[in-house]
């Protein structure tokens, strides 16, 4: 009998992305088969099939609700960013007062500081929106959280593409590209973990 | 003529595997039985999709079994054929046999 553990990422996918009909037993069966000597290639193939079927099942059974959840998430995101835009001058004044005494007063440093502050506040909005999206589509929380996070990536792609072209033409734009890529990943992660954090709270309250 | 829920190939193979395995019919042996008898590799998730359809139609019943460390602590699900499922299996077998008898050219596997 094989004592080695299955490929880590495949196991993570299996444990975290497969849900629906008898998912627990399906996960157990694949783990048992691997322990009985099936190869890594077999395991990867089965895991990818299982994830694809789990996603397609969720789409087939609850597709319209998924669209509603993602659309509601985007509406909430637009409203949240609009509010942040409106209160940003006040926030900026507060931040300005906060960093006023710091030794570094170069404009570019202050600008970068404001950018990071904006990104973090937008990330907080993403966390809340992620929770909302998963609340609307409870059937497959990880699926809807992934779809919503990917929708943020899709929204950002044209902008990122422009930055990539700009960075190729003039390397001076590379730091901006790196910064925006980091912000995109941050917002996707905030939306994703925001949804799953909600799920964790739900599980804990169910246990009690 | 009797109105019937026609079973797909995967569903039929799952039904016959459950019949052959008896009380030991859970995911792993069902897949192994299908692979051994059909000579084809199967996706475990595909077999579960067929089992879901069978359970929804009332042809199989499911019962949670034990969880073992070898399975990562995940419980087995044992499947049993219901009376309705057994009747459907008989009907399907009869239909396939009748159809087969009408095709003498396919009796032997070509070498």
PDB file of C-alpha atoms in Angstrom:
ATOM      1  CA  UNK A   1       0.000   0.000   0.000  1.00  0.00           C
ATOM      2  CA  UNK A   2       1.246   3.466  -0.857  1.00  0.00           C
ATOM      3  CA  UNK A   3       2.242   5.571   2.124  1.00  0.00           C
ATOM      4  CA  UNK A   4       3.016   8.761   0.159  1.00  0.00           C
ATOM      5  CA  UNK A   5       0.533  11.590   0.332  1.00  0.00           C
ATOM      6  CA  UNK A   6      -1.260  12.643  -2.864  1.00  0.00           C
ATOM      7  CA  UNK A   7      -0.096  15.756  -4.765  1.00  0.00           C
ATOM      8  CA  UNK A   8      -0.764  18.655  -2.416  1.00  0.00           C
ATOM      9  CA  UNK A   9      -2.472  21.065  -4.794  1.00  0.00           C
ATOM     10  CA  UNK A  10      -4.669  18.321  -6.244  1.00  0.00           C
ATOM     11  CA  UNK A  11      -5.669  17.274  -2.710  1.00  0.00           C
ATOM     12  CA  UNK A  12      -6.435  20.892  -1.833  1.00  0.00           C
ATOM     13  CA  UNK A  13      -8.623  21.199  -4.936  1.00  0.00           C
ATOM     14  CA  UNK A  14     -10.401  17.973  -4.062  1.00  0.00           C
ATOM     15  CA  UNK A  15     -11.050  18.893  -0.433  1.00  0.00           C
ATOM     16  CA  UNK A  16     -12.024  22.499  -1.053  1.00  0.00           C
ATOM     17  CA  UNK A  17     -13.624  22.708  -4.499  1.00  0.00           C
ATOM     18  CA  UNK A  18     -15.751  19.565  -4.700  1.00  0.00           C
ATOM     19  CA  UNK A  19     -19.194  19.766  -3.181  1.00  0.00           C
ATOM     20  CA  UNK A  20     -22.697  18.607  -3.970  1.00  0.00           C
ATOM     21  CA  UNK A  21     -24.038  15.069  -4.177  1.00  0.00           C
ATOM     22  CA  UNK A  22     -22.201  12.709  -1.756  1.00  0.00           C
ATOM     23  CA  UNK A  23     -19.095  14.887  -2.070  1.00  0.00           C
ATOM     24  CA  UNK A  24     -17.642  13.582   1.191  1.00  0.00           C
ATOM     25  CA  UNK A  25     -17.781   9.978  -0.019  1.00  0.00           C
ATOM     26  CA  UNK A  26     -16.388  10.915  -3.437  1.00  0.00           C
ATOM     27  CA  UNK A  27     -13.421  12.616  -1.759  1.00  0.00           C
ATOM     28  CA  UNK A  28     -12.955   9.572   0.487  1.00  0.00           C
ATOM     29  CA  UNK A  29     -13.108   7.167  -2.474  1.00  0.00           C
ATOM     30  CA  UNK A  30     -10.433   9.048  -4.403  1.00  0.00           C
ATOM     31  CA  UNK A  31      -8.223   9.220  -1.301  1.00  0.00           C
ATOM     32  CA  UNK A  32      -8.705   5.488  -0.720  1.00  0.00           C
ATOM     33  CA  UNK A  33      -7.944   4.603  -4.348  1.00  0.00           C
ATOM     34  CA  UNK A  34      -4.768   6.693  -4.228  1.00  0.00           C
ATOM     35  CA  UNK A  35      -3.722   4.934  -1.019  1.00  0.00           C
ATOM     36  CA  UNK A  36      -4.248   1.625  -2.839  1.00  0.00           C
ATOM     37  CA  UNK A  37      -1.530   2.518  -5.342  1.00  0.00           C
ATOM     38  CA  UNK A  38      -3.038   4.666  -8.087  1.00  0.00           C
ATOM     39  CA  UNK A  39      -0.557   7.079  -9.673  1.00  0.00           C
ATOM     40  CA  UNK A  40      -0.338  10.860  -9.472  1.00  0.00           C
ATOM     41  CA  UNK A  41      -1.566  11.217 -13.062  1.00  0.00           C
ATOM     42  CA  UNK A  42      -4.667   9.176 -12.301  1.00  0.00           C
ATOM     43  CA  UNK A  43      -5.301  11.217  -9.147  1.00  0.00           C
ATOM     44  CA  UNK A  44      -4.920  14.544 -10.950  1.00  0.00           C
ATOM     45  CA  UNK A  45      -7.264  13.416 -13.735  1.00  0.00           C
ATOM     46  CA  UNK A  46      -9.928  12.259 -11.296  1.00  0.00           C
ATOM     47  CA  UNK A  47      -9.664  15.444  -9.216  1.00  0.00           C
ATOM     48  CA  UNK A  48     -10.011  17.703 -12.256  1.00  0.00           C
ATOM     49  CA  UNK A  49     -13.031  15.703 -13.464  1.00  0.00           C
ATOM     50  CA  UNK A  50     -14.582  15.871  -9.996  1.00  0.00           C
ATOM     51  CA  UNK A  51     -14.067  19.645  -9.741  1.00  0.00           C
ATOM     52  CA  UNK A  52     -15.417  20.206 -13.274  1.00  0.00           C
ATOM     53  CA  UNK A  53     -18.483  18.057 -12.565  1.00  0.00           C
ATOM     54  CA  UNK A  54     -19.061  19.773  -9.226  1.00  0.00           C
ATOM     55  CA  UNK A  55     -18.939  23.189 -10.892  1.00  0.00           C
ATOM     56  CA  UNK A  56     -21.118  22.143 -13.850  1.00  0.00           C
ATOM     57  CA  UNK A  57     -23.642  20.567 -11.474  1.00  0.00           C
ATOM     58  CA  UNK A  58     -23.837  23.784  -9.447  1.00  0.00           C
ATOM     59  CA  UNK A  59     -24.287  25.759 -12.665  1.00  0.00           C
ATOM     60  CA  UNK A  60     -26.921  23.392 -14.068  1.00  0.00           C
ATOM     61  CA  UNK A  61     -29.002  23.290 -10.901  1.00  0.00           C
ATOM     62  CA  UNK A  62     -28.568  26.833  -9.615  1.00  0.00           C
ATOM     63  CA  UNK A  63     -27.194  28.838 -12.585  1.00  0.00           C
ATOM     64  CA  UNK A  64     -29.672  31.746 -12.412  1.00  0.00           C
ATOM     65  CA  UNK A  65     -29.052  32.193  -8.693  1.00  0.00           C
ATOM     66  CA  UNK A  66     -25.306  32.309  -9.395  1.00  0.00           C
ATOM     67  CA  UNK A  67     -25.840  35.106 -11.899  1.00  0.00           C
ATOM     68  CA  UNK A  68     -28.012  36.970  -9.387  1.00  0.00           C
ATOM     69  CA  UNK A  69     -25.322  36.579  -6.697  1.00  0.00           C
ATOM     70  CA  UNK A  70     -22.508  37.848  -8.945  1.00  0.00           C
ATOM     71  CA  UNK A  71     -24.665  40.712 -10.298  1.00  0.00           C
ATOM     72  CA  UNK A  72     -25.680  41.715  -6.758  1.00  0.00           C
ATOM     73  CA  UNK A  73     -22.017  41.559  -5.757  1.00  0.00           C
ATOM     74  CA  UNK A  74     -21.045  43.928  -8.570  1.00  0.00           C
ATOM     75  CA  UNK A  75     -23.877  46.330  -7.705  1.00  0.00           C
ATOM     76  CA  UNK A  76     -22.714  46.371  -4.078  1.00  0.00           C
ATOM     77  CA  UNK A  77     -19.104  46.824  -5.211  1.00  0.00           C
ATOM     78  CA  UNK A  78     -19.991  49.804  -7.436  1.00  0.00           C
ATOM     79  CA  UNK A  79     -21.976  51.421  -4.599  1.00  0.00           C
ATOM     80  CA  UNK A  80     -19.169  50.744  -2.104  1.00  0.00           C
ATOM     81  CA  UNK A  81     -16.481  52.231  -4.361  1.00  0.00           C
ATOM     82  CA  UNK A  82     -18.714  55.246  -5.086  1.00  0.00           C
ATOM     83  CA  UNK A  83     -19.092  55.864  -1.340  1.00  0.00           C
ATOM     84  CA  UNK A  84     -15.332  55.455  -0.869  1.00  0.00           C
ATOM     85  CA  UNK A  85     -14.774  57.955  -3.694  1.00  0.00           C
ATOM     86  CA  UNK A  86     -17.127  60.414  -2.010  1.00  0.00           C
ATOM     87  CA  UNK A  87     -15.460  60.182   1.402  1.00  0.00           C
ATOM     88  CA  UNK A  88     -11.921  59.842   0.040  1.00  0.00           C
ATOM     89  CA  UNK A  89     -11.000  63.583   0.513  1.00  0.00           C
ATOM     90  CA  UNK A  90     -11.916  63.278   4.212  1.00  0.00           C
ATOM     91  CA  UNK A  91      -9.936  60.050   4.558  1.00  0.00           C
ATOM     92  CA  UNK A  92      -7.012  61.655   2.749  1.00  0.00           C
ATOM     93  CA  UNK A  93      -7.053  64.618   5.132  1.00  0.00           C
ATOM     94  CA  UNK A  94      -7.019  62.265   8.117  1.00  0.00           C
ATOM     95  CA  UNK A  95      -4.147  60.279   6.611  1.00  0.00           C
ATOM     96  CA  UNK A  96      -2.301  63.488   5.807  1.00  0.00           C
ATOM     97  CA  UNK A  97      -2.554  64.544   9.436  1.00  0.00           C
ATOM     98  CA  UNK A  98      -1.404  61.071  10.493  1.00  0.00           C
ATOM     99  CA  UNK A  99       1.748  61.059   8.355  1.00  0.00           C
ATOM    100  CA  UNK A 100       2.383  64.794   8.614  1.00  0.00           C
ATOM    101  CA  UNK A 101       5.140  64.346  11.184  1.00  0.00           C
ATOM    102  CA  UNK A 102       6.903  61.498   9.398  1.00  0.00           C
ATOM    103  CA  UNK A 103      10.420  62.352   8.173  1.00  0.00           C
ATOM    104  CA  UNK A 104       9.698  61.290   4.578  1.00  0.00           C
ATOM    105  CA  UNK A 105       7.769  64.058   2.875  1.00  0.00           C
ATOM    106  CA  UNK A 106       8.568  63.318  -0.770  1.00  0.00           C
ATOM    107  CA  UNK A 107       5.420  63.663  -2.929  1.00  0.00           C
ATOM    108  CA  UNK A 108       5.875  60.267  -4.594  1.00  0.00           C
ATOM    109  CA  UNK A 109       6.105  58.566  -1.173  1.00  0.00           C
ATOM    110  CA  UNK A 110       2.909  60.271  -0.029  1.00  0.00           C
ATOM    111  CA  UNK A 111       1.252  59.332  -3.322  1.00  0.00           C
ATOM    112  CA  UNK A 112       2.227  55.663  -2.909  1.00  0.00           C
ATOM    113  CA  UNK A 113       0.978  55.756   0.680  1.00  0.00           C
ATOM    114  CA  UNK A 114      -2.423  57.057  -0.464  1.00  0.00           C
ATOM    115  CA  UNK A 115      -2.563  54.399  -3.195  1.00  0.00           C
ATOM    116  CA  UNK A 116      -1.949  51.623  -0.686  1.00  0.00           C
ATOM    117  CA  UNK A 117      -4.534  53.110   1.699  1.00  0.00           C
ATOM    118  CA  UNK A 118      -7.078  53.263  -1.138  1.00  0.00           C
ATOM    119  CA  UNK A 119      -6.321  49.665  -2.118  1.00  0.00           C
ATOM    120  CA  UNK A 120      -6.727  48.452   1.469  1.00  0.00           C
ATOM    121  CA  UNK A 121     -10.046  50.251   1.929  1.00  0.00           C
ATOM    122  CA  UNK A 122     -11.268  48.859  -1.409  1.00  0.00           C
ATOM    123  CA  UNK A 123     -10.111  45.431  -0.174  1.00  0.00           C
ATOM    124  CA  UNK A 124     -12.304  45.845   2.925  1.00  0.00           C
ATOM    125  CA  UNK A 125     -15.248  46.563   0.616  1.00  0.00           C
ATOM    126  CA  UNK A 126     -14.380  43.403  -1.349  1.00  0.00           C
ATOM    127  CA  UNK A 127     -14.448  41.349   1.859  1.00  0.00           C
ATOM    128  CA  UNK A 128     -17.958  42.592   2.671  1.00  0.00           C
ATOM    129  CA  UNK A 129     -19.140  42.061  -0.913  1.00  0.00           C
ATOM    130  CA  UNK A 130     -17.626  38.549  -0.969  1.00  0.00           C
ATOM    131  CA  UNK A 131     -19.629  37.717   2.156  1.00  0.00           C
ATOM    132  CA  UNK A 132     -22.786  39.052   0.517  1.00  0.00           C
ATOM    133  CA  UNK A 133     -22.240  37.006  -2.664  1.00  0.00           C
ATOM    134  CA  UNK A 134     -21.772  33.754  -0.735  1.00  0.00           C
ATOM    135  CA  UNK A 135     -24.806  34.565   1.402  1.00  0.00           C
ATOM    136  CA  UNK A 136     -26.951  34.795  -1.739  1.00  0.00           C
ATOM    137  CA  UNK A 137     -25.520  31.582  -3.265  1.00  0.00           C
ATOM    138  CA  UNK A 138     -25.030  29.196  -0.371  1.00  0.00           C
ATOM    139  CA  UNK A 139     -25.255  26.048  -2.516  1.00  0.00           C
ATOM    140  CA  UNK A 140     -21.584  26.036  -3.531  1.00  0.00           C
ATOM    141  CA  UNK A 141     -19.812  28.809  -1.583  1.00  0.00           C
ATOM    142  CA  UNK A 142     -16.309  28.125  -2.898  1.00  0.00           C
ATOM    143  CA  UNK A 143     -17.561  28.045  -6.469  1.00  0.00           C
ATOM    144  CA  UNK A 144     -19.367  31.387  -6.264  1.00  0.00           C
ATOM    145  CA  UNK A 145     -16.439  32.963  -4.380  1.00  0.00           C
ATOM    146  CA  UNK A 146     -14.090  31.779  -7.158  1.00  0.00           C
ATOM    147  CA  UNK A 147     -16.418  33.019  -9.905  1.00  0.00           C
ATOM    148  CA  UNK A 148     -16.748  36.421  -8.245  1.00  0.00           C
ATOM    149  CA  UNK A 149     -12.978  36.732  -7.701  1.00  0.00           C
ATOM    150  CA  UNK A 150     -12.414  35.791 -11.355  1.00  0.00           C
ATOM    151  CA  UNK A 151     -14.974  38.391 -12.449  1.00  0.00           C
ATOM    152  CA  UNK A 152     -12.806  41.020 -10.717  1.00  0.00           C
ATOM    153  CA  UNK A 153      -9.816  39.717 -12.683  1.00  0.00           C
ATOM    154  CA  UNK A 154     -11.787  39.861 -15.943  1.00  0.00           C
ATOM    155  CA  UNK A 155     -12.835  43.455 -15.164  1.00  0.00           C
ATOM    156  CA  UNK A 156      -9.217  44.433 -14.504  1.00  0.00           C
ATOM    157  CA  UNK A 157      -7.692  42.598 -17.491  1.00  0.00           C
ATOM    158  CA  UNK A 158      -8.113  45.341 -20.156  1.00  0.00           C
ATOM    159  CA  UNK A 159      -6.547  47.889 -17.795  1.00  0.00           C
ATOM    160  CA  UNK A 160      -3.713  45.476 -16.917  1.00  0.00           C
ATOM    161  CA  UNK A 161      -3.172  44.760 -20.602  1.00  0.00           C
ATOM    162  CA  UNK A 162      -2.719  48.486 -21.240  1.00  0.00           C
ATOM    163  CA  UNK A 163      -0.178  48.651 -18.429  1.00  0.00           C
ATOM    164  CA  UNK A 164       1.725  45.643 -19.782  1.00  0.00           C
ATOM    165  CA  UNK A 165       1.957  47.303 -23.206  1.00  0.00           C
ATOM    166  CA  UNK A 166       3.052  50.558 -21.519  1.00  0.00           C
ATOM    167  CA  UNK A 167       5.727  48.722 -19.517  1.00  0.00           C
ATOM    168  CA  UNK A 168       7.061  47.077 -22.683  1.00  0.00           C
ATOM    169  CA  UNK A 169       7.292  50.449 -24.419  1.00  0.00           C
ATOM    170  CA  UNK A 170       8.802  52.257 -21.455  1.00  0.00           C
ATOM    171  CA  UNK A 171      10.273  50.302 -18.513  1.00  0.00           C
ATOM    172  CA  UNK A 172       9.594  53.314 -16.256  1.00  0.00           C
ATOM    173  CA  UNK A 173       5.972  52.127 -16.144  1.00  0.00           C
ATOM    174  CA  UNK A 174       6.915  48.716 -14.717  1.00  0.00           C
ATOM    175  CA  UNK A 175       6.483  49.709 -11.030  1.00  0.00           C
ATOM    176  CA  UNK A 176       2.938  50.905 -11.827  1.00  0.00           C
ATOM    177  CA  UNK A 177       2.207  47.572 -13.527  1.00  0.00           C
ATOM    178  CA  UNK A 178       3.529  45.657 -10.512  1.00  0.00           C
ATOM    179  CA  UNK A 179       1.508  47.828  -8.135  1.00  0.00           C
ATOM    180  CA  UNK A 180      -1.733  47.393 -10.072  1.00  0.00           C
ATOM    181  CA  UNK A 181      -1.148  43.636 -10.435  1.00  0.00           C
ATOM    182  CA  UNK A 182      -0.624  43.428  -6.663  1.00  0.00           C
ATOM    183  CA  UNK A 183      -3.831  45.398  -6.042  1.00  0.00           C
ATOM    184  CA  UNK A 184      -5.774  43.110  -8.403  1.00  0.00           C
ATOM    185  CA  UNK A 185      -4.548  40.021  -6.554  1.00  0.00           C
ATOM    186  CA  UNK A 186      -5.332  41.706  -3.216  1.00  0.00           C
ATOM    187  CA  UNK A 187      -8.915  42.533  -4.246  1.00  0.00           C
ATOM    188  CA  UNK A 188      -9.504  39.057  -5.655  1.00  0.00           C
ATOM    189  CA  UNK A 189      -8.139  37.497  -2.465  1.00  0.00           C
ATOM    190  CA  UNK A 190     -10.266  39.809  -0.290  1.00  0.00           C
ATOM    191  CA  UNK A 191     -13.441  38.885  -2.192  1.00  0.00           C
ATOM    192  CA  UNK A 192     -12.588  35.169  -2.090  1.00  0.00           C
ATOM    193  CA  UNK A 193     -11.592  34.981   1.559  1.00  0.00           C
ATOM    194  CA  UNK A 194     -14.447  37.299   2.514  1.00  0.00           C
ATOM    195  CA  UNK A 195     -16.876  34.718   1.146  1.00  0.00           C
ATOM    196  CA  UNK A 196     -15.160  31.773   2.789  1.00  0.00           C
ATOM    197  CA  UNK A 197     -14.801  33.606   6.083  1.00  0.00           C
ATOM    198  CA  UNK A 198     -18.576  33.904   6.071  1.00  0.00           C
ATOM    199  CA  UNK A 199     -18.794  30.185   5.429  1.00  0.00           C
ATOM    200  CA  UNK A 200     -16.471  29.439   8.352  1.00  0.00           C
ATOM    201  CA  UNK A 201     -18.690  31.532  10.632  1.00  0.00           C
ATOM    202  CA  UNK A 202     -21.722  29.586   9.379  1.00  0.00           C
ATOM    203  CA  UNK A 203     -20.030  26.239  10.081  1.00  0.00           C
ATOM    204  CA  UNK A 204     -19.033  27.308  13.598  1.00  0.00           C
ATOM    205  CA  UNK A 205     -22.516  28.544  14.430  1.00  0.00           C
ATOM    206  CA  UNK A 206     -23.998  25.265  13.106  1.00  0.00           C
ATOM    207  CA  UNK A 207     -21.643  23.246  15.325  1.00  0.00           C
ATOM    208  CA  UNK A 208     -22.764  25.151  18.372  1.00  0.00           C
TER     209      UNK A 208
ATOM    210  CA  UNK B   1     -46.609  -0.656 -23.197  1.00  0.00           C
ATOM    211  CA  UNK B   2     -45.047   0.206 -19.854  1.00  0.00           C
ATOM    212  CA  UNK B   3     -43.656   3.736 -19.498  1.00  0.00           C
ATOM    213  CA  UNK B   4     -40.077   3.522 -18.293  1.00  0.00           C
ATOM    214  CA  UNK B   5     -37.245   5.788 -17.207  1.00  0.00           C
ATOM    215  CA  UNK B   6     -34.652   4.699 -19.741  1.00  0.00           C
ATOM    216  CA  UNK B   7     -31.302   4.121 -18.068  1.00  0.00           C
ATOM    217  CA  UNK B   8     -28.125   5.518 -19.604  1.00  0.00           C
ATOM    218  CA  UNK B   9     -25.034   3.362 -20.139  1.00  0.00           C
ATOM    219  CA  UNK B  10     -23.308   4.640 -16.988  1.00  0.00           C
ATOM    220  CA  UNK B  11     -26.490   4.131 -14.964  1.00  0.00           C
ATOM    221  CA  UNK B  12     -26.926   0.601 -16.269  1.00  0.00           C
ATOM    222  CA  UNK B  13     -23.327  -0.297 -15.489  1.00  0.00           C
ATOM    223  CA  UNK B  14     -23.687   1.170 -11.979  1.00  0.00           C
ATOM    224  CA  UNK B  15     -26.911  -0.806 -11.417  1.00  0.00           C
ATOM    225  CA  UNK B  16     -25.325  -4.088 -12.518  1.00  0.00           C
ATOM    226  CA  UNK B  17     -22.181  -3.385 -10.450  1.00  0.00           C
ATOM    227  CA  UNK B  18     -24.327  -2.779  -7.344  1.00  0.00           C
ATOM    228  CA  UNK B  19     -26.186  -6.021  -8.036  1.00  0.00           C
ATOM    229  CA  UNK B  20     -22.945  -7.977  -8.344  1.00  0.00           C
ATOM    230  CA  UNK B  21     -21.355  -6.438  -5.254  1.00  0.00           C
ATOM    231  CA  UNK B  22     -24.314  -6.841  -2.916  1.00  0.00           C
ATOM    232  CA  UNK B  23     -23.780  -5.291   0.502  1.00  0.00           C
ATOM    233  CA  UNK B  24     -20.207  -4.088  -0.277  1.00  0.00           C
ATOM    234  CA  UNK B  25     -21.361  -1.649  -2.936  1.00  0.00           C
ATOM    235  CA  UNK B  26     -19.714   1.706  -2.300  1.00  0.00           C
ATOM    236  CA  UNK B  27     -17.825   4.032  -4.649  1.00  0.00           C
ATOM    237  CA  UNK B  28     -14.448   2.273  -4.912  1.00  0.00           C
ATOM    238  CA  UNK B  29     -15.664  -1.314  -5.573  1.00  0.00           C
ATOM    239  CA  UNK B  30     -18.417  -0.060  -7.872  1.00  0.00           C
ATOM    240  CA  UNK B  31     -15.822   1.728 -10.034  1.00  0.00           C
ATOM    241  CA  UNK B  32     -13.465  -1.271  -9.919  1.00  0.00           C
ATOM    242  CA  UNK B  33     -16.281  -3.608 -10.913  1.00  0.00           C
ATOM    243  CA  UNK B  34     -17.296  -1.403 -13.847  1.00  0.00           C
ATOM    244  CA  UNK B  35     -13.664  -1.151 -14.987  1.00  0.00           C
ATOM    245  CA  UNK B  36     -13.122  -4.904 -14.626  1.00  0.00           C
ATOM    246  CA  UNK B  37     -16.299  -5.883 -16.460  1.00  0.00           C
ATOM    247  CA  UNK B  38     -16.333  -3.222 -19.161  1.00  0.00           C
ATOM    248  CA  UNK B  39     -12.583  -2.957 -19.707  1.00  0.00           C
ATOM    249  CA  UNK B  40     -12.869   0.831 -19.683  1.00  0.00           C
ATOM    250  CA  UNK B  41     -11.437   3.387 -17.310  1.00  0.00           C
ATOM    251  CA  UNK B  42     -14.113   5.339 -15.488  1.00  0.00           C
ATOM    252  CA  UNK B  43     -14.157   8.692 -13.716  1.00  0.00           C
ATOM    253  CA  UNK B  44     -15.260   8.189 -10.122  1.00  0.00           C
ATOM    254  CA  UNK B  45     -17.162  11.478 -10.279  1.00  0.00           C
ATOM    255  CA  UNK B  46     -18.964  10.201 -13.402  1.00  0.00           C
ATOM    256  CA  UNK B  47     -20.110   7.122 -11.511  1.00  0.00           C
ATOM    257  CA  UNK B  48     -21.342   9.360  -8.693  1.00  0.00           C
ATOM    258  CA  UNK B  49     -23.260  11.476 -11.211  1.00  0.00           C
ATOM    259  CA  UNK B  50     -24.966   8.288 -12.438  1.00  0.00           C
ATOM    260  CA  UNK B  51     -25.667   7.210  -8.850  1.00  0.00           C
ATOM    261  CA  UNK B  52     -27.211  10.606  -8.131  1.00  0.00           C
ATOM    262  CA  UNK B  53     -29.595  10.191 -11.066  1.00  0.00           C
ATOM    263  CA  UNK B  54     -30.444   6.647  -9.964  1.00  0.00           C
ATOM    264  CA  UNK B  55     -31.139   7.781  -6.415  1.00  0.00           C
ATOM    265  CA  UNK B  56     -33.304  10.646  -7.682  1.00  0.00           C
ATOM    266  CA  UNK B  57     -35.333   8.198  -9.778  1.00  0.00           C
ATOM    267  CA  UNK B  58     -35.734   5.938  -6.755  1.00  0.00           C
ATOM    268  CA  UNK B  59     -33.742   3.034  -8.219  1.00  0.00           C
ATOM    269  CA  UNK B  60     -31.077   2.986  -5.516  1.00  0.00           C
ATOM    270  CA  UNK B  61     -30.998   3.926  -1.862  1.00  0.00           C
ATOM    271  CA  UNK B  62     -27.908   5.205  -0.067  1.00  0.00           C
ATOM    272  CA  UNK B  63     -26.668   4.771   3.465  1.00  0.00           C
ATOM    273  CA  UNK B  64     -23.646   6.363   5.148  1.00  0.00           C
ATOM    274  CA  UNK B  65     -20.990   3.921   6.323  1.00  0.00           C
ATOM    275  CA  UNK B  66     -17.807   4.110   8.329  1.00  0.00           C
ATOM    276  CA  UNK B  67     -14.992   6.637   7.932  1.00  0.00           C
ATOM    277  CA  UNK B  68     -11.432   5.298   7.948  1.00  0.00           C
ATOM    278  CA  UNK B  69      -8.054   7.082   8.201  1.00  0.00           C
ATOM    279  CA  UNK B  70      -7.149   5.568   4.819  1.00  0.00           C
ATOM    280  CA  UNK B  71     -10.016   7.601   3.344  1.00  0.00           C
ATOM    281  CA  UNK B  72      -8.869  10.827   4.999  1.00  0.00           C
ATOM    282  CA  UNK B  73     -11.630  10.424   7.595  1.00  0.00           C
ATOM    283  CA  UNK B  74     -14.355  10.580   4.937  1.00  0.00           C
ATOM    284  CA  UNK B  75     -17.368   8.292   5.307  1.00  0.00           C
ATOM    285  CA  UNK B  76     -18.307   5.682   2.721  1.00  0.00           C
ATOM    286  CA  UNK B  77     -21.737   5.710   1.113  1.00  0.00           C
ATOM    287  CA  UNK B  78     -23.188   2.248   0.532  1.00  0.00           C
ATOM    288  CA  UNK B  79     -25.676   1.867  -2.299  1.00  0.00           C
ATOM    289  CA  UNK B  80     -28.483  -0.673  -2.492  1.00  0.00           C
ATOM    290  CA  UNK B  81     -30.864  -1.420  -5.323  1.00  0.00           C
ATOM    291  CA  UNK B  82     -34.487  -0.730  -4.423  1.00  0.00           C
ATOM    292  CA  UNK B  83     -37.332  -2.997  -5.560  1.00  0.00           C
ATOM    293  CA  UNK B  84     -38.118  -0.446  -8.247  1.00  0.00           C
ATOM    294  CA  UNK B  85     -34.456  -0.448  -9.311  1.00  0.00           C
ATOM    295  CA  UNK B  86     -34.324  -4.224  -9.453  1.00  0.00           C
ATOM    296  CA  UNK B  87     -37.423  -4.270 -11.631  1.00  0.00           C
ATOM    297  CA  UNK B  88     -35.870  -1.629 -13.888  1.00  0.00           C
ATOM    298  CA  UNK B  89     -32.661  -3.672 -14.158  1.00  0.00           C
ATOM    299  CA  UNK B  90     -34.669  -6.726 -15.231  1.00  0.00           C
ATOM    300  CA  UNK B  91     -36.590  -4.675 -17.780  1.00  0.00           C
ATOM    301  CA  UNK B  92     -33.381  -3.156 -19.154  1.00  0.00           C
ATOM    302  CA  UNK B  93     -31.713  -6.571 -19.384  1.00  0.00           C
ATOM    303  CA  UNK B  94     -34.721  -8.016 -21.185  1.00  0.00           C
ATOM    304  CA  UNK B  95     -34.872  -5.084 -23.603  1.00  0.00           C
ATOM    305  CA  UNK B  96     -31.160  -5.336 -24.377  1.00  0.00           C
ATOM    306  CA  UNK B  97     -31.372  -9.110 -24.846  1.00  0.00           C
ATOM    307  CA  UNK B  98     -34.315  -8.701 -27.239  1.00  0.00           C
ATOM    308  CA  UNK B  99     -32.483  -6.054 -29.214  1.00  0.00           C
ATOM    309  CA  UNK B 100     -29.338  -8.174 -29.303  1.00  0.00           C
ATOM    310  CA  UNK B 101     -31.195 -11.181 -30.661  1.00  0.00           C
ATOM    311  CA  UNK B 102     -32.252  -9.174 -33.683  1.00  0.00           C
ATOM    312  CA  UNK B 103     -28.644  -8.542 -34.751  1.00  0.00           C
ATOM    313  CA  UNK B 104     -26.915 -11.799 -35.696  1.00  0.00           C
ATOM    314  CA  UNK B 105     -24.027  -9.914 -37.314  1.00  0.00           C
ATOM    315  CA  UNK B 106     -22.850  -8.673 -33.908  1.00  0.00           C
ATOM    316  CA  UNK B 107     -22.876 -12.041 -32.135  1.00  0.00           C
ATOM    317  CA  UNK B 108     -19.152 -12.596 -32.316  1.00  0.00           C
ATOM    318  CA  UNK B 109     -16.405 -10.079 -31.676  1.00  0.00           C
ATOM    319  CA  UNK B 110     -14.460  -9.587 -34.945  1.00  0.00           C
ATOM    320  CA  UNK B 111     -10.818 -10.699 -34.721  1.00  0.00           C
TER     321      UNK B 111
END
